[in-house]
PDB file of C-alpha atoms and ligand atoms in Angstrom:
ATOM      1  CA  UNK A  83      42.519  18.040  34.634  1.00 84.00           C
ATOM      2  CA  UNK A  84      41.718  21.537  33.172  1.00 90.00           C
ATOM      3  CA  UNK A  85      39.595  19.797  30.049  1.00 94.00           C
ATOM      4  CA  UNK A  86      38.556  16.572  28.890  1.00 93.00           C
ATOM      5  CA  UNK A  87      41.133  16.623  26.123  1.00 97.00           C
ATOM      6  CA  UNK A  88      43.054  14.008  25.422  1.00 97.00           C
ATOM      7  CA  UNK A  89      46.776  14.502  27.317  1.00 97.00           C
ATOM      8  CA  UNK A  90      49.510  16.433  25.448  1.00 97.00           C
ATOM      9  CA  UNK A  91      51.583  13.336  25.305  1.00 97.00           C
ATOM     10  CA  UNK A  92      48.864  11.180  23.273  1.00 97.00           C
ATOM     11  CA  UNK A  93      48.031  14.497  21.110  1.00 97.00           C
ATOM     12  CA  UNK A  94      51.738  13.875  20.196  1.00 97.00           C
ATOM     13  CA  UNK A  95      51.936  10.610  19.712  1.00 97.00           C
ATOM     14  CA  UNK A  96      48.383  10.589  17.631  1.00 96.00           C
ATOM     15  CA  UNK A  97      49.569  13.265  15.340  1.00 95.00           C
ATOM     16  CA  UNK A  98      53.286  11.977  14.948  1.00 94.00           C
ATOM     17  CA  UNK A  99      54.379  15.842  16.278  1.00 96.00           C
ATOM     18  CA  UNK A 100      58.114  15.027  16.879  1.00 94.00           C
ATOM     19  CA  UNK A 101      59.592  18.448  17.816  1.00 95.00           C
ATOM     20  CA  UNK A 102      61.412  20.391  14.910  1.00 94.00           C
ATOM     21  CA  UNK A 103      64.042  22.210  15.818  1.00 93.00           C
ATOM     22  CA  UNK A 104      64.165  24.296  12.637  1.00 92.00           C
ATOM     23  CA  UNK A 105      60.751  25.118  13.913  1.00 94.00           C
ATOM     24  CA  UNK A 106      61.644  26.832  17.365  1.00 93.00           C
ATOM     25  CA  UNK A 107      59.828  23.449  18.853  1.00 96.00           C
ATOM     26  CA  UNK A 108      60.038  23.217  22.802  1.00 97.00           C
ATOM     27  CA  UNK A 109      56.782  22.335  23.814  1.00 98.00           C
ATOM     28  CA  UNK A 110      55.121  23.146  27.324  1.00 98.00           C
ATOM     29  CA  UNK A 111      52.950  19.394  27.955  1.00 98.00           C
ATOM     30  CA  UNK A 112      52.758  20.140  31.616  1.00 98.00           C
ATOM     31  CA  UNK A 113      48.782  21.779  31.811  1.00 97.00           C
ATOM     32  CA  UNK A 114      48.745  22.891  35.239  1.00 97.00           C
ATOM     33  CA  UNK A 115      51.802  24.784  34.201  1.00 98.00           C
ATOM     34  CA  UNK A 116      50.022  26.429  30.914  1.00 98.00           C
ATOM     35  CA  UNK A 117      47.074  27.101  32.971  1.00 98.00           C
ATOM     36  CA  UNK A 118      49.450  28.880  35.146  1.00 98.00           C
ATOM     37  CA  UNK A 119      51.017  30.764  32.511  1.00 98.00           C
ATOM     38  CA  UNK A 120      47.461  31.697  31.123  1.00 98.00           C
ATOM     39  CA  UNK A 121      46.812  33.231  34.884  1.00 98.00           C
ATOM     40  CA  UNK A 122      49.658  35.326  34.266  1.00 98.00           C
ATOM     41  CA  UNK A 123      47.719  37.212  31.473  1.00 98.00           C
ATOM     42  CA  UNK A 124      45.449  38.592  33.881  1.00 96.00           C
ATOM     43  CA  UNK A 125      41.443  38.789  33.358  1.00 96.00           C
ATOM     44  CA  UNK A 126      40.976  37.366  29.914  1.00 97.00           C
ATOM     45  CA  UNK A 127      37.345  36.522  30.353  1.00 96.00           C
ATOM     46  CA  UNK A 128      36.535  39.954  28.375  1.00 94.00           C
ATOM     47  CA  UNK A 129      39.163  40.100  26.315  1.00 97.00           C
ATOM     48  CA  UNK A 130      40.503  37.906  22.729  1.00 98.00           C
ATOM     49  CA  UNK A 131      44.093  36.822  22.734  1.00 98.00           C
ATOM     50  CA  UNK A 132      46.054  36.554  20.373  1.00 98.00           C
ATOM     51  CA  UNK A 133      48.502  33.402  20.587  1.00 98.00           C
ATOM     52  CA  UNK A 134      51.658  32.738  17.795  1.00 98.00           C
ATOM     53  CA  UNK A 135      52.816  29.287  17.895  1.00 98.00           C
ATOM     54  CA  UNK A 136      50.569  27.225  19.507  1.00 98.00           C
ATOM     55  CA  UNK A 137      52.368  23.807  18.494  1.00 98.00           C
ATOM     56  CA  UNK A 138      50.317  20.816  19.867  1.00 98.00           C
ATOM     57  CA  UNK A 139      48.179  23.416  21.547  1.00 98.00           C
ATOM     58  CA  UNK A 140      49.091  23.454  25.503  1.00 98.00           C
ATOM     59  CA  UNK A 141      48.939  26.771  26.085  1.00 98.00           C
ATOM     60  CA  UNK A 142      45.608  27.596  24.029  1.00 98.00           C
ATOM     61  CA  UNK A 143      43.965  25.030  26.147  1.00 98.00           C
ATOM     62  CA  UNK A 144      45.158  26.777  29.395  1.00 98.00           C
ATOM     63  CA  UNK A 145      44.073  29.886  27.841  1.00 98.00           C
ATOM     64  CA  UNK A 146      40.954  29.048  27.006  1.00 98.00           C
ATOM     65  CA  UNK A 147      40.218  26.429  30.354  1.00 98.00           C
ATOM     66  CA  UNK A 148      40.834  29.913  32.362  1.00 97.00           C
ATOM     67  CA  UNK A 149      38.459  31.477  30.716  1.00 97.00           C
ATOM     68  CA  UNK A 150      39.403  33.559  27.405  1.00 98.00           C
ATOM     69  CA  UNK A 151      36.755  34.881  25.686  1.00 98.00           C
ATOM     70  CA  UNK A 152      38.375  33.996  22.019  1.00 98.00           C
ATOM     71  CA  UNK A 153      41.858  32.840  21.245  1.00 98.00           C
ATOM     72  CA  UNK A 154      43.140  33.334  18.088  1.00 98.00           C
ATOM     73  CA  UNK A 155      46.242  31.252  17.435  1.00 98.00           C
ATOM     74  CA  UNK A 156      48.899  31.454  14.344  1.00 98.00           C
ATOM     75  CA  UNK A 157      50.592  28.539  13.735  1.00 98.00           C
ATOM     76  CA  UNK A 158      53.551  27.907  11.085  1.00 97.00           C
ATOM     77  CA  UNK A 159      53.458  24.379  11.036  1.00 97.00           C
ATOM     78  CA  UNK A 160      50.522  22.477   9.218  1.00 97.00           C
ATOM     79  CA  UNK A 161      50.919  19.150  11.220  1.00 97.00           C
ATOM     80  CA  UNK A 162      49.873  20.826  14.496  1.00 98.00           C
ATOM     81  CA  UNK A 163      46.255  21.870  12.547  1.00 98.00           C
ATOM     82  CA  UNK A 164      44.537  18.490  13.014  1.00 97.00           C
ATOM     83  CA  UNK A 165      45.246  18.579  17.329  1.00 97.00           C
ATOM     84  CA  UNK A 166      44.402  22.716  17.240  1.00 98.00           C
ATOM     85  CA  UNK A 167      40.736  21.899  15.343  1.00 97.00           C
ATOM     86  CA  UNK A 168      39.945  19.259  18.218  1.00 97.00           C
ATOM     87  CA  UNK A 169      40.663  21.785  20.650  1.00 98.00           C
ATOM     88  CA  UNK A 170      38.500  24.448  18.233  1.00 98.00           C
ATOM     89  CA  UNK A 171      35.686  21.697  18.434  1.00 98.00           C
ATOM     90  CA  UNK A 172      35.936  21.310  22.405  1.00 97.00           C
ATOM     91  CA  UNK A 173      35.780  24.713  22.512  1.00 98.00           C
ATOM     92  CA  UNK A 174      32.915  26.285  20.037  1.00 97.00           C
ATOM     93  CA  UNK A 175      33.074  29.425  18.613  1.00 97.00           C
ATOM     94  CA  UNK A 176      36.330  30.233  21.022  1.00 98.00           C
ATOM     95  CA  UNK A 177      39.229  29.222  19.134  1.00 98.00           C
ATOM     96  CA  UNK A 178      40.407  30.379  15.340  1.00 98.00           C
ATOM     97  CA  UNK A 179      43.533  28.708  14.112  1.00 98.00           C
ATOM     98  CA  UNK A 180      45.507  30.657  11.521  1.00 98.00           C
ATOM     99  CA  UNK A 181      47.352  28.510   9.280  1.00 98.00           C
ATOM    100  CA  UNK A 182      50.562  30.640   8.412  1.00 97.00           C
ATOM    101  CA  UNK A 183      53.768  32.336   9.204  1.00 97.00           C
ATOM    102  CA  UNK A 184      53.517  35.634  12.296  1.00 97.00           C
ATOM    103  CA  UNK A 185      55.813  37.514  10.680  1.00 97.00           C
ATOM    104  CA  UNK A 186      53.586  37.678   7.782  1.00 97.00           C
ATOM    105  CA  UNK A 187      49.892  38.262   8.926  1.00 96.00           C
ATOM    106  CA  UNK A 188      48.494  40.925  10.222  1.00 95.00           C
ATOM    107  CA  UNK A 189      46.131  39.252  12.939  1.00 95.00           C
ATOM    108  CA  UNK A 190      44.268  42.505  13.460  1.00 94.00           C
ATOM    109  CA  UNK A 191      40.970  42.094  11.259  1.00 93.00           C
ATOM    110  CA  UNK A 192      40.626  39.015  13.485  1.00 95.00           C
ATOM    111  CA  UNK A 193      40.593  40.469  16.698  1.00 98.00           C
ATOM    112  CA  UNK A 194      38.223  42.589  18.690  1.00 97.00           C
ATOM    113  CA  UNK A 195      39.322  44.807  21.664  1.00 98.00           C
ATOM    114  CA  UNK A 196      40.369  44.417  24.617  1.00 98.00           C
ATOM    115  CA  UNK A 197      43.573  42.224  22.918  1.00 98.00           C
ATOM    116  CA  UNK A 198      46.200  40.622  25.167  1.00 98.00           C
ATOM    117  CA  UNK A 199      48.887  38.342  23.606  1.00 98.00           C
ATOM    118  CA  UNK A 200      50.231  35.331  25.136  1.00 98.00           C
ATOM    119  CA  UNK A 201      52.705  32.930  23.821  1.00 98.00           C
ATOM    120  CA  UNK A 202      55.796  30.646  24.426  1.00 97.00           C
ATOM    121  CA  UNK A 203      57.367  32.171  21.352  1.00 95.00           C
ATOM    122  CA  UNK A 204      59.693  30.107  18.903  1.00 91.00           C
ATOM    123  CA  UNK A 205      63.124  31.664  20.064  1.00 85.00           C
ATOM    124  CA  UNK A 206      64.121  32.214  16.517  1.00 88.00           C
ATOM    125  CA  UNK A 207      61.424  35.271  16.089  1.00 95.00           C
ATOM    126  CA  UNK A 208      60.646  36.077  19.533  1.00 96.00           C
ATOM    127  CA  UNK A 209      62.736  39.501  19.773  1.00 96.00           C
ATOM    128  CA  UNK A 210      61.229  40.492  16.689  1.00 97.00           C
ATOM    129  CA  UNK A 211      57.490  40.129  17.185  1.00 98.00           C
ATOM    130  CA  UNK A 212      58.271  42.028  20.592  1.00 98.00           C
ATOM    131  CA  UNK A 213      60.138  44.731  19.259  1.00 97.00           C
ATOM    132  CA  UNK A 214      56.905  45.013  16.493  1.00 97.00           C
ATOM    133  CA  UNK A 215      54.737  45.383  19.447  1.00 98.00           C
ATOM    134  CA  UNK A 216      56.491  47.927  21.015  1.00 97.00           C
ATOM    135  CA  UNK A 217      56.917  50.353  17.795  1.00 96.00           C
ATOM    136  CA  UNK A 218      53.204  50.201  16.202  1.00 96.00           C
ATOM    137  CA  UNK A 219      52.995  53.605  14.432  1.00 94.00           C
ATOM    138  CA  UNK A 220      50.504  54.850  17.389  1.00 95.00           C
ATOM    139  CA  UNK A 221      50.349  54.127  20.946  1.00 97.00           C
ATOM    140  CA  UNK A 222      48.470  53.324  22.616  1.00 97.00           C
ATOM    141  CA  UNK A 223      49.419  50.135  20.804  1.00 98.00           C
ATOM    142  CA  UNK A 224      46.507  47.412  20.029  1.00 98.00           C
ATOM    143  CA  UNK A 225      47.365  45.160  23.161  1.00 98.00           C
ATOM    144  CA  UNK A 226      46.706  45.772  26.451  1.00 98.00           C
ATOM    145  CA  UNK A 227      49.158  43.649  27.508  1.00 98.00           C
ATOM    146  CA  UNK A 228      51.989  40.508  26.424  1.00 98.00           C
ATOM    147  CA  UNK A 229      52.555  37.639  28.155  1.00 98.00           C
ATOM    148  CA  UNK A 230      55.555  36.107  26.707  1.00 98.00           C
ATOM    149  CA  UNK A 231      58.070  33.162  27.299  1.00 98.00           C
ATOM    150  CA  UNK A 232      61.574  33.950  26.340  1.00 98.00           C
ATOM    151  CA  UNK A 233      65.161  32.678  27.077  1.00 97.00           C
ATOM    152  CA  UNK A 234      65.803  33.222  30.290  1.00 98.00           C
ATOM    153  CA  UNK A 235      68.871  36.000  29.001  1.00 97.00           C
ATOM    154  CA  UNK A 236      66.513  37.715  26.828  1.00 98.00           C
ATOM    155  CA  UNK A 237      64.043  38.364  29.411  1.00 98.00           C
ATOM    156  CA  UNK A 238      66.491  39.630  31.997  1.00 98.00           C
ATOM    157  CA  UNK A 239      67.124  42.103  28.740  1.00 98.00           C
ATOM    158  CA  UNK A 240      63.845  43.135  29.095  1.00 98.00           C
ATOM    159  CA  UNK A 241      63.608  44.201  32.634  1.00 98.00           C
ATOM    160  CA  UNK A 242      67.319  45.027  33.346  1.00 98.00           C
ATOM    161  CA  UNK A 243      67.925  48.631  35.231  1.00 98.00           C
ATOM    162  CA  UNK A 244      70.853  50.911  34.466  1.00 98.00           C
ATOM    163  CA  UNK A 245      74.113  50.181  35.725  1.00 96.00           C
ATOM    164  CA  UNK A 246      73.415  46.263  34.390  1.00 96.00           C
ATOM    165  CA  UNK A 247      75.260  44.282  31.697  1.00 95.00           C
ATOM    166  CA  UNK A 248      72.021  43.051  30.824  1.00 97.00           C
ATOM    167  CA  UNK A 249      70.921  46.920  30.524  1.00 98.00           C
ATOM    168  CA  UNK A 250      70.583  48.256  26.589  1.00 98.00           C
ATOM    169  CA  UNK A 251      68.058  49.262  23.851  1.00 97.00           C
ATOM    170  CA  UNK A 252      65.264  46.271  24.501  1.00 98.00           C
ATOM    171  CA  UNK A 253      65.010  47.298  27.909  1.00 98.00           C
ATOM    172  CA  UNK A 254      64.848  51.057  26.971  1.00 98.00           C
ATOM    173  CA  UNK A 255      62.152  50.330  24.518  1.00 98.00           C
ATOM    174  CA  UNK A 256      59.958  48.160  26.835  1.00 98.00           C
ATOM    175  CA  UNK A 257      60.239  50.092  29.596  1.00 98.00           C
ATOM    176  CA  UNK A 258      59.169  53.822  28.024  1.00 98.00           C
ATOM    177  CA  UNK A 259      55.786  52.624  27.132  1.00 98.00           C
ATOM    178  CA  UNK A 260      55.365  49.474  29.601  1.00 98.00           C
ATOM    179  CA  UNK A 261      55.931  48.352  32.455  1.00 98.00           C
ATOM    180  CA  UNK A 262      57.622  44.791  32.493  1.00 98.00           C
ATOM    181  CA  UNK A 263      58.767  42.070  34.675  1.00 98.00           C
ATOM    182  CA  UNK A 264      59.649  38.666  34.997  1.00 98.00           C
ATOM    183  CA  UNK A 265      56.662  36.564  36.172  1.00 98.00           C
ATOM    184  CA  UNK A 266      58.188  33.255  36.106  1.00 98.00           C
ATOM    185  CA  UNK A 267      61.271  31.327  35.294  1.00 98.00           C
ATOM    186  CA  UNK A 268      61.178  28.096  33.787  1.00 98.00           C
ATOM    187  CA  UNK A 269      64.193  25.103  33.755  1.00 98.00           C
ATOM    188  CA  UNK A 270      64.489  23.565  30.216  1.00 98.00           C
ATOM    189  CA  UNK A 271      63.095  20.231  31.716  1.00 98.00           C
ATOM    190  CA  UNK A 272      60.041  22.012  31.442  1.00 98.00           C
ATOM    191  CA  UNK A 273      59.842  21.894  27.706  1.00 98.00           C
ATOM    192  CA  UNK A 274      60.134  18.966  25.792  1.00 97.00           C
ATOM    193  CA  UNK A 275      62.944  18.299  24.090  1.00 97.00           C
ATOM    194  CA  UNK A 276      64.323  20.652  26.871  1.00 97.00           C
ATOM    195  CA  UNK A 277      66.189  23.552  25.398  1.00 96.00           C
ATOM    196  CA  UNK A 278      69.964  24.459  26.607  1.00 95.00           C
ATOM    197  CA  UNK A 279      69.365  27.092  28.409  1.00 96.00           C
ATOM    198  CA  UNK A 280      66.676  28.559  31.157  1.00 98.00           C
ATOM    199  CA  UNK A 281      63.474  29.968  30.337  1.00 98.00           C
ATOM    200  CA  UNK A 282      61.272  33.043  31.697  1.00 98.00           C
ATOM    201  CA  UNK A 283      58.054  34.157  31.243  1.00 98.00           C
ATOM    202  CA  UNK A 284      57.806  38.310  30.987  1.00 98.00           C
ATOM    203  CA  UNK A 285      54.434  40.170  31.624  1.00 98.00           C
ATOM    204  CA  UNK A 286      54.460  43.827  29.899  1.00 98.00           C
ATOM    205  CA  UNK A 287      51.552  45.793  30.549  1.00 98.00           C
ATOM    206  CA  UNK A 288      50.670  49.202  27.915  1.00 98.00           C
ATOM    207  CA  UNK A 289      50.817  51.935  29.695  1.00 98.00           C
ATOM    208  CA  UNK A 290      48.407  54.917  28.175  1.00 98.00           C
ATOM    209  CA  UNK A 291      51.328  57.221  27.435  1.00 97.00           C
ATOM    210  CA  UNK A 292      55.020  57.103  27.461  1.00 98.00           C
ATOM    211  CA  UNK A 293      56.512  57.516  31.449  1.00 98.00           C
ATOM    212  CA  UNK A 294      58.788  60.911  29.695  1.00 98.00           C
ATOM    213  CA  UNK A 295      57.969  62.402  26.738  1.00 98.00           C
ATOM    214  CA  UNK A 296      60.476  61.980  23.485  1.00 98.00           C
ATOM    215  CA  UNK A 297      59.795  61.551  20.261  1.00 97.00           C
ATOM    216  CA  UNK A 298      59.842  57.793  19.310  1.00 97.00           C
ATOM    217  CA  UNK A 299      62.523  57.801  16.336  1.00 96.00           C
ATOM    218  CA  UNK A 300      65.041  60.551  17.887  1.00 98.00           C
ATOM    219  CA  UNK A 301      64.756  58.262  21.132  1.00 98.00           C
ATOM    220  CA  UNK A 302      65.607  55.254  19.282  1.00 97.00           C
ATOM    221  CA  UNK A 303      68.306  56.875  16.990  1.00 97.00           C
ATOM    222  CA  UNK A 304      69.846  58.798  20.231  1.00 98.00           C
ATOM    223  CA  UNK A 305      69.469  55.359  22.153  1.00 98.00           C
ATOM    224  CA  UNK A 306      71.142  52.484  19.341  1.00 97.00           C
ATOM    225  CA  UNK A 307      73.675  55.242  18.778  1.00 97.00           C
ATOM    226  CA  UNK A 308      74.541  55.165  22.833  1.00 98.00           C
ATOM    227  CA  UNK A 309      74.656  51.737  23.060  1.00 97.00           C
ATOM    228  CA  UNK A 310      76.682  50.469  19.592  1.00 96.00           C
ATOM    229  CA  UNK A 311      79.741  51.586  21.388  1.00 93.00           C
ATOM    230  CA  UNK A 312      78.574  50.960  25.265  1.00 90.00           C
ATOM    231  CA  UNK A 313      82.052  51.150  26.557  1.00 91.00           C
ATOM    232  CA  UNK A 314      82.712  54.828  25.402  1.00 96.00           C
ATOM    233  CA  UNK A 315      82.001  57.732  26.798  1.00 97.00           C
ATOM    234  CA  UNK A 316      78.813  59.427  25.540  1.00 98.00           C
ATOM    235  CA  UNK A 317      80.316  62.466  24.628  1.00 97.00           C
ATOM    236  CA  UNK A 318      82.455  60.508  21.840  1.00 96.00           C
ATOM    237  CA  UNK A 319      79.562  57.627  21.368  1.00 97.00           C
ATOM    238  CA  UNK A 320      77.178  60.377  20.190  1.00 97.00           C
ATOM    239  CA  UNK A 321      79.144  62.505  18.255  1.00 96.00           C
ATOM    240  CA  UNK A 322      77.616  61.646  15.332  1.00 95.00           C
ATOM    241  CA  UNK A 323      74.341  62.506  16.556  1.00 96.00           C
ATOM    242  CA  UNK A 324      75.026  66.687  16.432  1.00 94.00           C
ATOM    243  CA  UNK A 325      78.338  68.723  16.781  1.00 93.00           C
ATOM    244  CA  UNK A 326      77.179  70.204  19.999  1.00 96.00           C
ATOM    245  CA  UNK A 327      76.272  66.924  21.901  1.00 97.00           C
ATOM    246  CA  UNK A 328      78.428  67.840  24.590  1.00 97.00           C
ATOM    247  CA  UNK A 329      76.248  71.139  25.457  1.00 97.00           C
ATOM    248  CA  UNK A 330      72.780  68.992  25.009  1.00 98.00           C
ATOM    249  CA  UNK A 331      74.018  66.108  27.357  1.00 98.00           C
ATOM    250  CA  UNK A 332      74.749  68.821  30.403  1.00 98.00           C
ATOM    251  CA  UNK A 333      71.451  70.166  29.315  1.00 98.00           C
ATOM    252  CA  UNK A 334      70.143  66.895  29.818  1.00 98.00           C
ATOM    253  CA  UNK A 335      71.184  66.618  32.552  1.00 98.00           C
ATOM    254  CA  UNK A 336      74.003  64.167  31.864  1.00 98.00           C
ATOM    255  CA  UNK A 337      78.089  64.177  32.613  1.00 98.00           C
ATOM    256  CA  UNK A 338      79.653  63.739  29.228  1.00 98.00           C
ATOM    257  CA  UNK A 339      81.712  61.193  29.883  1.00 98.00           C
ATOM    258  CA  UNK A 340      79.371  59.235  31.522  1.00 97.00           C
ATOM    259  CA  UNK A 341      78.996  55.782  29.177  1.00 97.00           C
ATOM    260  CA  UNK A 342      75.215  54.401  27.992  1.00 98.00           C
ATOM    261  CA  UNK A 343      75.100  51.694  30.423  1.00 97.00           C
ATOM    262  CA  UNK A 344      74.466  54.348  33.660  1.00 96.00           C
ATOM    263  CA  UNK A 345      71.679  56.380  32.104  1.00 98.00           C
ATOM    264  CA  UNK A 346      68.192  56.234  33.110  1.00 98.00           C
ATOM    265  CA  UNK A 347      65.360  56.050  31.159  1.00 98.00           C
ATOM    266  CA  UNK A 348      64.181  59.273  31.900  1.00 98.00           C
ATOM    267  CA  UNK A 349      67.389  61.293  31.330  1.00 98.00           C
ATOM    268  CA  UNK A 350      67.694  59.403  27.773  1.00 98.00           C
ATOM    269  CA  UNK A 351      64.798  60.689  27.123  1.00 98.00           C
ATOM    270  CA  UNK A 352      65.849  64.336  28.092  1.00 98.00           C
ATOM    271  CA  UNK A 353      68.193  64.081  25.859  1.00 98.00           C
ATOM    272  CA  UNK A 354      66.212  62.918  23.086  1.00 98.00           C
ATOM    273  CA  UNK A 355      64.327  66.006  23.556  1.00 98.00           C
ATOM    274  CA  UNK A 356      67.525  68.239  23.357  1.00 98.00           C
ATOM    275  CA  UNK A 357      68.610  66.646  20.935  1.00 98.00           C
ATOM    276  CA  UNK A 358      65.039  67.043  18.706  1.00 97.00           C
ATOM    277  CA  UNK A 359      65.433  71.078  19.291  1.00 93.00           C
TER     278      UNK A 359
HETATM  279  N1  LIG B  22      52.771  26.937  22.345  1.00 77.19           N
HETATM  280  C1  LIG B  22      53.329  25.598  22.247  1.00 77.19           C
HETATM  281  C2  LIG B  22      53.737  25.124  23.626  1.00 77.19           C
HETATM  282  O1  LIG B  22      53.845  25.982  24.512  1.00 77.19           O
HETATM  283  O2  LIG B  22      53.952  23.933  23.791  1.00 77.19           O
HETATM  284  C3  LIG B  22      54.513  25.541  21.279  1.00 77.19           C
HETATM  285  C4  LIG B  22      55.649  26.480  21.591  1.00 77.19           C
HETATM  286  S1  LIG B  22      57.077  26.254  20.558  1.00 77.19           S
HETATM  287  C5  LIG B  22      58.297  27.033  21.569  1.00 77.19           C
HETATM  288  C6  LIG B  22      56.903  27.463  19.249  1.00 77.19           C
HETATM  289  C7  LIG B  22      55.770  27.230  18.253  1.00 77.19           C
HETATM  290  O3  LIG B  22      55.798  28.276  17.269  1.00 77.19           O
HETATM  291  C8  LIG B  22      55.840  25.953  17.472  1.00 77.19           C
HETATM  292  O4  LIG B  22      54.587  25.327  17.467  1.00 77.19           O
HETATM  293  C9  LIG B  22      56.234  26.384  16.048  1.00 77.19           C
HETATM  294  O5  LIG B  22      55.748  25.514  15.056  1.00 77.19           O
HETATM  295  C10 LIG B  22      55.598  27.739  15.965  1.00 77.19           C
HETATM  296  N2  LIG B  22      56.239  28.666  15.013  1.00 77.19           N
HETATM  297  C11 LIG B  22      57.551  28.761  14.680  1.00 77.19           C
HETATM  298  N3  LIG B  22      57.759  29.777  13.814  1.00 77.19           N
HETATM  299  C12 LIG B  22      56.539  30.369  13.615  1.00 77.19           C
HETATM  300  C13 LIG B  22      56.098  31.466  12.828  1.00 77.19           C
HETATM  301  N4  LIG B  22      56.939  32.174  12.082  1.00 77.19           N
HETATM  302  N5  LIG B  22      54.783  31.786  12.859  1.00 77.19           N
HETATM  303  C14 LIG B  22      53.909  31.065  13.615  1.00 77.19           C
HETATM  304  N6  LIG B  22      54.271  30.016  14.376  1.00 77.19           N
HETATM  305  C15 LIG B  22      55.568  29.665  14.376  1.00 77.19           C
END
């Protein structure tokens, strides 16, 4: 027992919360195993977190049962409001619900530093809310770190290495300014209704500065240029980029006809700065 909330289960049944698919609905009711998610997030006894989709409310319990200081949680779907305000009440002063769409709010005027974020993320708008995260105008960004469930192919995304299929412009991005990994992995019988496929939970910590310099929109032009056409050679993938792209690869430090999937990090970013001359 982390609480003396009523099980998941009964919040379910008492609410009528039949999972909605159109909603991204796979719900964690295990709460050993959203505690243990929660202890992924690291110290959050100083900090607020910031939670999207907290359904029938498993993981905000978890989050707050280990400790966090304030939890504020966006929700999209109104039936799940009545189960979050019993947790708010169990809980005083620690939990705000936001009743509303994340794509839409800006959860900032709500939150005061340090800020992690933890959530098992409706599929549908995961990959977006991440990539957000990663490109805030200034970095360091507000979060000191995400804790984030994802299909288990889109997290392998996140942490893949060069020379990987898995290896491409979502790893790029959270690997300049983060470091990530894979903290768990989760079989759909976990969730309930269990989704198709596997599920894992990624940890991505801010780092105070980017690991090589580049600027942030050459990098990303230079890098979703590489990778439209993996399977070609850079020197003809990039040729777009400048007429010379040849002469600022070597300078780079990369073989021409070396293709996207083999580069590093750090020489992508070489070349971003060649390429920003
Ligand atoms: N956190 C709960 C758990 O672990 O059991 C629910 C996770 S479920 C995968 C995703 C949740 O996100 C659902 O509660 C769904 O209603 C909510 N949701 C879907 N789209 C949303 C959006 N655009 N903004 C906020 N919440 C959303």
């Amino acid at each position: 027992m982390i609480d003396n909330l009523p099980p998941l289960r009964q919040i379910l049944d008492d609410h009528d919360l039949q999972a909605r698919k159109s909603m991204g609905q796979n719900f964690l009711l295990d709460l050993n195993l959203t505690a243990k998610i929660a202890r992924q997030a690291g110290d959050l006894a100083d900090c607020d977190v910031l939670e999207i989709g907290p359904g029938p409310g498993g993981l905000t319990r978890g989050l707050l049962a280990e400790g966090a200081r304030h939890v504020l949680a966006i929700e999209k779907d109104r039936r799940c409001l009545p189960a979050l305000s019993q947790i708010a009440d169990a809980y005083p002063g620690r939990l705000t619900v936001i009743d509303g769409d994340a794509l839409e709010i800006n959860p900032l005027a709500h939150l005061t530093p340090p800020i992690r974020v933890a959530a098992n993320l409706p599929y549908n708008i995961g990959t977006e809310l991440l990539v957000r995260w990663l490109t805030p105008p200034d970095w360091p960004p507000f979060w000191q770190s995400l804790t984030l469930m994802f299909q288990r192919e889109v997290a392998e995304r996140i942490v893949a290495k060069p020379g990987s299929k898995a290896y491409g412009r979502l790893a790029l991005l959270a690997q300049w300014r983060a470091d990530a990994r894979i903290v768990m992995n989760l079989p759909p019988e976990a969730f309930t209704p269990p989704p198709k496929v596997s599920s894992a939970v990624v940890h991505l910590t801010a780092l105070p500065k980017p690991k090589f310099e580049a600027d942030a929109a050459v990098l990303s032009r230079v890098v979703a240029t590489a990778f439209n056409q993996r399977r070609k050679m850079l020197r003809s993938a990039l040729k777009g980029i400048a007429p010379d792209i040849e002469d600022r690869l070597l300078a780079a430090g990369i073989k021409p006809t070396e293709r996207a999937e083999q580069v590093p990090l750090e020489a992508f970013c070489a070349l971003a700065r060649e390429v920003a001359k």
